[in-house]
mmCIF file of C-alpha atoms in Angstrom:
data_model
loop_
_atom_site.group_PDB
_atom_site.id
_atom_site.type_symbol
_atom_site.label_atom_id
_atom_site.label_comp_id
_atom_site.label_asym_id
_atom_site.label_seq_id
_atom_site.Cartn_x
_atom_site.Cartn_y
_atom_site.Cartn_z
ATOM 1 C CA MET O 237 42.499 -109.147 -35.239
ATOM 2 C CA THR O 238 45.503 -108.059 -33.364
ATOM 3 C CA THR O 239 48.175 -106.516 -34.968
ATOM 4 C CA GLU O 240 50.244 -109.526 -34.865
ATOM 5 C CA SER O 241 47.681 -111.496 -36.662
ATOM 6 C CA ALA O 242 46.266 -108.914 -39.079
ATOM 7 C CA PRO O 243 47.140 -109.662 -42.835
ATOM 8 C CA SER O 244 49.933 -107.062 -43.998
ATOM 9 C CA GLY O 245 48.638 -104.280 -46.243
ATOM 10 C CA LEU O 246 49.678 -106.077 -49.467
ATOM 11 C CA LEU O 247 47.826 -109.068 -48.352
ATOM 12 C CA GLN O 248 44.692 -106.950 -47.607
ATOM 13 C CA LEU O 249 44.966 -105.259 -51.301
ATOM 14 C CA ILE O 250 45.590 -108.623 -52.790
ATOM 15 C CA TRP O 251 42.242 -109.687 -50.977
ATOM 16 C CA LEU O 252 40.413 -106.821 -52.044
ATOM 17 C CA ALA O 253 41.406 -107.229 -55.586
ATOM 18 C CA SER O 254 40.196 -110.884 -55.701
ATOM 19 C CA PRO O 255 37.544 -112.024 -57.789
ATOM 20 C CA ALA O 256 36.494 -114.278 -54.810
ATOM 21 C CA LEU O 257 35.463 -111.237 -52.745
ATOM 22 C CA PRO O 258 31.851 -111.996 -52.337
ATOM 23 C CA ILE O 259 30.241 -108.758 -53.450
ATOM 24 C CA GLY O 260 28.908 -109.709 -56.717
ATOM 25 C CA GLY O 261 31.288 -107.886 -59.112
ATOM 26 C CA PHE O 262 31.326 -110.918 -61.494
ATOM 27 C CA SER O 263 27.534 -110.671 -62.030
ATOM 28 C CA TYR O 264 27.567 -107.232 -63.789
ATOM 29 C CA SER O 265 29.124 -106.594 -67.306
ATOM 30 C CA GLU O 266 28.759 -102.722 -67.203
ATOM 31 C CA GLY O 267 27.620 -102.386 -70.794
ATOM 32 C CA LEU O 268 29.696 -104.779 -72.140
ATOM 33 C CA GLU O 269 27.222 -107.433 -72.958
ATOM 34 C CA SER O 270 25.007 -104.814 -74.588
ATOM 35 C CA ALA O 271 27.809 -103.680 -76.741
ATOM 36 C CA ILE O 272 28.455 -107.295 -77.926
ATOM 37 C CA GLU O 273 24.750 -107.510 -78.580
ATOM 38 C CA GLN O 274 24.828 -104.523 -80.672
ATOM 39 C CA GLY O 275 28.189 -105.720 -82.699
ATOM 40 C CA LEU O 276 30.525 -103.077 -81.062
ATOM 41 C CA VAL O 277 32.470 -105.773 -79.416
ATOM 42 C CA HIS O 278 33.100 -108.949 -81.247
ATOM 43 C CA ASP O 279 36.600 -110.548 -80.610
ATOM 44 C CA GLU O 280 39.675 -110.143 -78.460
ATOM 45 C CA HIS O 281 40.907 -106.895 -80.259
ATOM 46 C CA SER O 282 37.652 -105.013 -79.985
ATOM 47 C CA SER O 283 36.958 -106.244 -76.268
ATOM 48 C CA THR O 284 40.416 -105.373 -75.384
ATOM 49 C CA ASP O 285 40.133 -101.892 -76.569
ATOM 50 C CA TRP O 286 36.560 -101.400 -75.003
ATOM 51 C CA VAL O 287 37.716 -102.250 -71.579
ATOM 52 C CA VAL O 288 40.759 -100.163 -71.952
ATOM 53 C CA ASP O 289 38.767 -97.104 -73.127
ATOM 54 C CA GLN O 290 36.308 -97.747 -70.240
ATOM 55 C CA LEU O 291 39.221 -97.851 -67.807
ATOM 56 C CA HIS O 292 40.583 -94.618 -68.999
ATOM 57 C CA LEU O 293 37.162 -92.686 -69.677
ATOM 58 C CA THR O 294 34.843 -93.688 -66.836
ATOM 59 C CA GLN O 295 36.783 -95.550 -64.300
ATOM 60 C CA SER O 296 39.709 -93.193 -63.794
ATOM 61 C CA ARG O 297 37.725 -89.967 -64.084
ATOM 62 C CA GLY O 298 34.764 -91.177 -62.038
ATOM 63 C CA ASP O 299 34.930 -94.009 -59.765
ATOM 64 C CA MET O 300 38.760 -93.981 -59.252
ATOM 65 C CA SER O 301 38.934 -90.365 -58.682
ATOM 66 C CA VAL O 302 36.259 -90.750 -55.866
ATOM 67 C CA LEU O 303 38.358 -93.641 -54.170
ATOM 68 C CA ALA O 304 41.445 -91.293 -54.398
ATOM 69 C CA GLN O 305 39.668 -88.782 -52.311
ATOM 70 C CA ALA O 306 37.509 -91.024 -50.148
ATOM 71 C CA ILE O 307 40.419 -93.030 -48.724
ATOM 72 C CA PRO O 308 41.962 -90.305 -46.927
ATOM 73 C CA ALA O 309 39.052 -88.966 -45.757
ATOM 74 C CA TRP O 310 37.995 -92.275 -44.171
ATOM 75 C CA GLN O 311 41.349 -92.141 -42.634
ATOM 76 C CA TYR O 312 40.820 -88.571 -41.201
ATOM 77 C CA GLY O 313 37.075 -89.187 -40.326
ATOM 78 C CA ASP O 314 36.063 -86.477 -42.731
ATOM 79 C CA THR O 315 32.348 -87.269 -42.535
ATOM 80 C CA ALA O 316 30.942 -84.328 -44.511
ATOM 81 C CA ARG O 317 33.555 -85.089 -47.288
ATOM 82 C CA LEU O 318 32.321 -88.821 -47.359
ATOM 83 C CA GLN O 319 28.647 -87.740 -47.655
ATOM 84 C CA ALA O 320 29.526 -85.469 -50.515
ATOM 85 C CA LEU O 321 31.432 -87.888 -52.457
ATOM 86 C CA ASN O 322 29.028 -90.750 -51.746
ATOM 87 C CA ASN O 323 26.072 -88.391 -53.083
ATOM 88 C CA TRP O 324 28.123 -87.716 -56.167
ATOM 89 C CA VAL O 325 28.136 -91.370 -57.052
ATOM 90 C CA MET O 326 24.680 -91.832 -56.520
ATOM 91 C CA THR O 327 23.492 -88.853 -58.742
ATOM 92 C CA THR O 328 25.706 -89.697 -61.625
ATOM 93 C CA ARG O 329 24.551 -93.255 -61.991
ATOM 94 C CA GLU O 330 22.807 -92.561 -65.427
ATOM 95 C CA THR O 331 20.778 -95.875 -65.594
ATOM 96 C CA ALA O 332 18.764 -98.034 -62.924
ATOM 97 C CA GLU O 333 21.284 -100.847 -63.710
ATOM 98 C CA MET O 334 24.070 -98.774 -62.709
ATOM 99 C CA ARG O 335 22.589 -97.739 -59.544
ATOM 100 C CA LEU O 336 21.532 -101.057 -58.791
ATOM 101 C CA GLN O 337 25.251 -102.204 -59.196
ATOM 102 C CA THR O 338 26.640 -99.769 -56.926
ATOM 103 C CA GLU O 339 24.092 -100.048 -54.349
ATOM 104 C CA GLN O 340 24.251 -103.743 -54.325
ATOM 105 C CA MET O 341 27.927 -104.006 -54.262
ATOM 106 C CA GLY O 342 28.266 -101.235 -51.400
ATOM 107 C CA ARG O 343 25.736 -103.193 -49.240
ATOM 108 C CA SER O 344 27.858 -106.821 -50.104
ATOM 109 C CA LEU O 345 30.953 -105.135 -49.115
ATOM 110 C CA LEU O 346 29.801 -103.552 -45.913
ATOM 111 C CA ASP O 347 28.611 -107.131 -44.975
ATOM 112 C CA TRP O 348 31.856 -108.157 -45.645
ATOM 113 C CA LEU O 349 33.645 -105.691 -43.594
ATOM 114 C CA ARG O 350 30.874 -106.036 -40.717
ATOM 115 C CA ASN O 351 31.360 -109.951 -40.694
ATOM 116 C CA LEU O 352 35.310 -109.651 -40.538
ATOM 117 C CA GLN O 353 35.081 -106.890 -37.809
ATOM 118 C CA GLN O 354 37.637 -104.907 -39.810
ATOM 119 C CA ALA O 355 35.671 -101.476 -39.615
ATOM 120 C CA SER O 356 34.635 -99.269 -36.639
ATOM 121 C CA GLY O 357 31.025 -99.169 -35.347
ATOM 122 C CA ASP O 358 31.192 -95.423 -36.498
ATOM 123 C CA GLN O 359 32.414 -96.072 -39.652
ATOM 124 C CA LEU O 360 29.839 -98.840 -40.310
ATOM 125 C CA ARG O 361 27.055 -96.841 -38.900
ATOM 126 C CA LEU O 362 27.829 -93.999 -41.397
ATOM 127 C CA CYS O 363 27.991 -96.333 -44.302
ATOM 128 C CA ALA O 364 24.449 -97.709 -43.129
ATOM 129 C CA SER O 365 22.807 -94.109 -42.897
ATOM 130 C CA LEU O 366 23.918 -93.148 -46.764
ATOM 131 C CA PRO O 367 22.917 -95.573 -47.936
ATOM 132 C CA VAL O 368 26.505 -96.420 -48.929
ATOM 133 C CA THR O 369 27.654 -96.885 -52.643
ATOM 134 C CA TYR O 370 30.482 -99.280 -53.968
ATOM 135 C CA PRO O 371 33.354 -96.507 -54.208
ATOM 136 C CA LEU O 372 32.746 -95.439 -50.651
ATOM 137 C CA ALA O 373 32.509 -98.820 -49.322
ATOM 138 C CA MET O 374 35.688 -99.803 -51.226
ATOM 139 C CA ALA O 375 37.351 -96.847 -49.921
ATOM 140 C CA LEU O 376 36.886 -97.634 -46.481
ATOM 141 C CA ALA O 377 38.160 -101.025 -47.049
ATOM 142 C CA LEU O 378 41.208 -99.967 -48.923
ATOM 143 C CA SER O 379 41.755 -97.097 -46.145
ATOM 144 C CA LEU O 380 42.090 -99.944 -43.619
ATOM 145 C CA ALA O 381 45.214 -101.390 -45.234
ATOM 146 C CA TYR O 382 47.098 -98.179 -44.537
ATOM 147 C CA THR O 383 49.122 -98.825 -48.123
ATOM 148 C CA PRO O 384 50.144 -95.858 -50.373
ATOM 149 C CA LEU O 385 47.500 -94.381 -52.318
ATOM 150 C CA ASP O 386 48.516 -95.152 -55.490
ATOM 151 C CA GLN O 387 48.865 -98.965 -54.831
ATOM 152 C CA ALA O 388 45.340 -99.175 -53.178
ATOM 153 C CA LEU O 389 43.995 -97.750 -56.438
ATOM 154 C CA GLN O 390 46.054 -100.063 -58.548
ATOM 155 C CA ALA O 391 44.609 -102.878 -56.639
ATOM 156 C CA TYR O 392 41.001 -101.462 -57.029
ATOM 157 C CA ALA O 393 41.651 -100.968 -60.970
ATOM 158 C CA PHE O 394 42.991 -104.587 -61.410
ATOM 159 C CA GLY O 395 40.125 -106.227 -59.480
ATOM 160 C CA TRP O 396 37.713 -104.314 -61.958
ATOM 161 C CA SER O 397 39.869 -105.513 -64.675
ATOM 162 C CA GLU O 398 39.542 -108.958 -63.689
ATOM 163 C CA ASN O 399 35.961 -108.798 -63.673
ATOM 164 C CA MET O 400 35.581 -107.041 -66.855
ATOM 165 C CA THR O 401 37.967 -109.710 -68.661
ATOM 166 C CA GLN O 402 35.885 -112.563 -67.276
ATOM 167 C CA ALA O 403 32.689 -110.663 -68.342
ATOM 168 C CA ALA O 404 34.445 -110.752 -72.141
ATOM 169 C CA LEU O 405 35.501 -114.374 -71.753
ATOM 170 C CA LYS O 406 31.863 -115.552 -70.879
ATOM 171 C CA SER O 407 30.102 -113.238 -73.345
ATOM 172 C CA VAL O 408 32.102 -112.753 -76.579
ATOM 173 C CA PRO O 409 33.308 -115.660 -75.765
ATOM 174 C CA LEU O 410 37.079 -115.763 -75.602
ATOM 175 C CA GLY O 411 39.376 -118.360 -74.386
ATOM 176 C CA GLN O 412 42.061 -118.040 -71.603
ATOM 177 C CA SER O 413 44.776 -116.966 -73.367
ATOM 178 C CA ALA O 414 43.192 -114.064 -74.923
ATOM 179 C CA GLY O 415 41.985 -113.186 -71.459
ATOM 180 C CA GLN O 416 45.574 -113.189 -70.314
ATOM 181 C CA ARG O 417 46.616 -111.129 -72.946
ATOM 182 C CA MET O 418 43.800 -108.395 -72.081
ATOM 183 C CA LEU O 419 45.013 -108.323 -68.462
ATOM 184 C CA ALA O 420 48.463 -107.821 -69.791
ATOM 185 C CA ARG O 421 47.412 -104.836 -71.845
ATOM 186 C CA LEU O 422 45.156 -103.591 -68.810
ATOM 187 C CA ALA O 423 48.104 -103.959 -66.320
ATOM 188 C CA ARG O 424 50.250 -101.587 -68.525
ATOM 189 C CA GLU O 425 47.427 -99.240 -68.769
ATOM 190 C CA ILE O 426 46.329 -99.063 -64.901
ATOM 191 C CA PRO O 427 49.418 -96.850 -63.792
ATOM 192 C CA LEU O 428 48.066 -94.144 -66.063
ATOM 193 C CA ALA O 429 44.567 -94.408 -65.029
ATOM 194 C CA VAL O 430 45.661 -94.201 -61.451
ATOM 195 C CA LYS O 431 47.835 -90.985 -62.039
ATOM 196 C CA THR O 432 44.649 -89.491 -63.769
ATOM 197 C CA ALA O 433 42.524 -90.365 -60.936
ATOM 198 C CA MET O 434 44.752 -88.806 -58.092
ATOM 199 C CA GLN O 435 45.157 -85.617 -60.143
ATOM 200 C CA ILE O 436 41.560 -85.033 -60.715
ATOM 201 C CA SER O 437 39.677 -82.340 -58.736
ATOM 202 C CA ASP O 438 36.133 -82.060 -57.855
ATOM 203 C CA ASN O 439 35.541 -79.728 -60.770
ATOM 204 C CA ASP O 440 36.941 -82.119 -63.167
ATOM 205 C CA ARG O 441 35.617 -85.430 -61.967
ATOM 206 C CA GLN O 442 32.880 -86.592 -64.329
ATOM 207 C CA ALA O 443 30.543 -89.425 -65.186
ATOM 208 C CA PHE O 444 29.781 -88.518 -68.869
ATOM 209 C CA SER O 445 29.622 -91.568 -71.127
ATOM 210 C CA PRO O 446 26.525 -91.304 -73.397
ATOM 211 C CA MET O 447 27.098 -94.517 -75.320
ATOM 212 C CA LEU O 448 27.665 -96.634 -72.211
ATOM 213 C CA ALA O 449 24.623 -95.226 -70.708
ATOM 214 C CA ILE O 450 22.600 -95.954 -73.767
ATOM 215 C CA LEU O 451 23.771 -99.545 -73.645
ATOM 216 C CA SER O 452 23.156 -100.041 -70.125
ATOM 217 C CA SER O 453 19.614 -98.957 -70.582
ATOM 218 C CA ARG O 454 19.313 -101.357 -73.442
ATOM 219 C CA HIS O 455 20.780 -104.446 -71.274
ATOM 220 C CA GLU O 456 17.891 -103.795 -69.050
ATOM 221 C CA THR O 457 15.325 -105.146 -71.560
ATOM 222 C CA GLN O 458 17.995 -107.237 -73.655
ATOM 223 C CA TYR O 459 16.037 -110.726 -74.399
ATOM 224 C CA SER O 460 19.024 -112.937 -73.917
ATOM 225 C CA ARG O 461 21.627 -111.969 -71.259
ATOM 226 C CA ILE O 462 24.103 -113.574 -68.940
ATOM 227 C CA PHE O 463 24.840 -110.763 -66.486
ATOM 228 C CA ARG O 464 22.719 -108.924 -64.056
ATOM 229 C CA SER O 465 20.336 -106.435 -64.973
#
């Protein structure tokens, strides 16, 4: 696309945050379906608290902090930094299900970038050689929008929030009004999560969530499930 015909940075962020993005995020519940099976989540209030806690305890201190460092690394072409961040994501996935998700969504997003010819050949080859994880591929996509870092992270967080809200609506189940109230609460929490992610250093970044890992492991063999395992 030429400069004149390319979508604005804002439109690119909206596009990347959309549940219509064909990367499969809607097919994972990230432990939520297992939490419902175990009785830990059972209504709107418990669903909202669960997803908000996940935003602050795992997303902001893990994947979002990776994005905060990988986006500028893509823009500066810091290959060593990108490889290190990708390796961190791969080694901190505590279950086969979590690893499957990051690898599958990373490949799908890479295919999307290749199909739309938005990334350079060198960028695509680096991703293909890793293999790329979802946070690294999303960081590349967000870096191409050339928007302020906090806005890029807000777009990612809202896209994640929409997928998790849809998972709750399908599996608790909840109604559409409850889903909108969940999103309203998440929208209020996202700025703090973004601020946290932007302040975290390599030494402080973490993926320690024992209960989530146990629930993800249980989901792999759960008898009846809607979401991918």
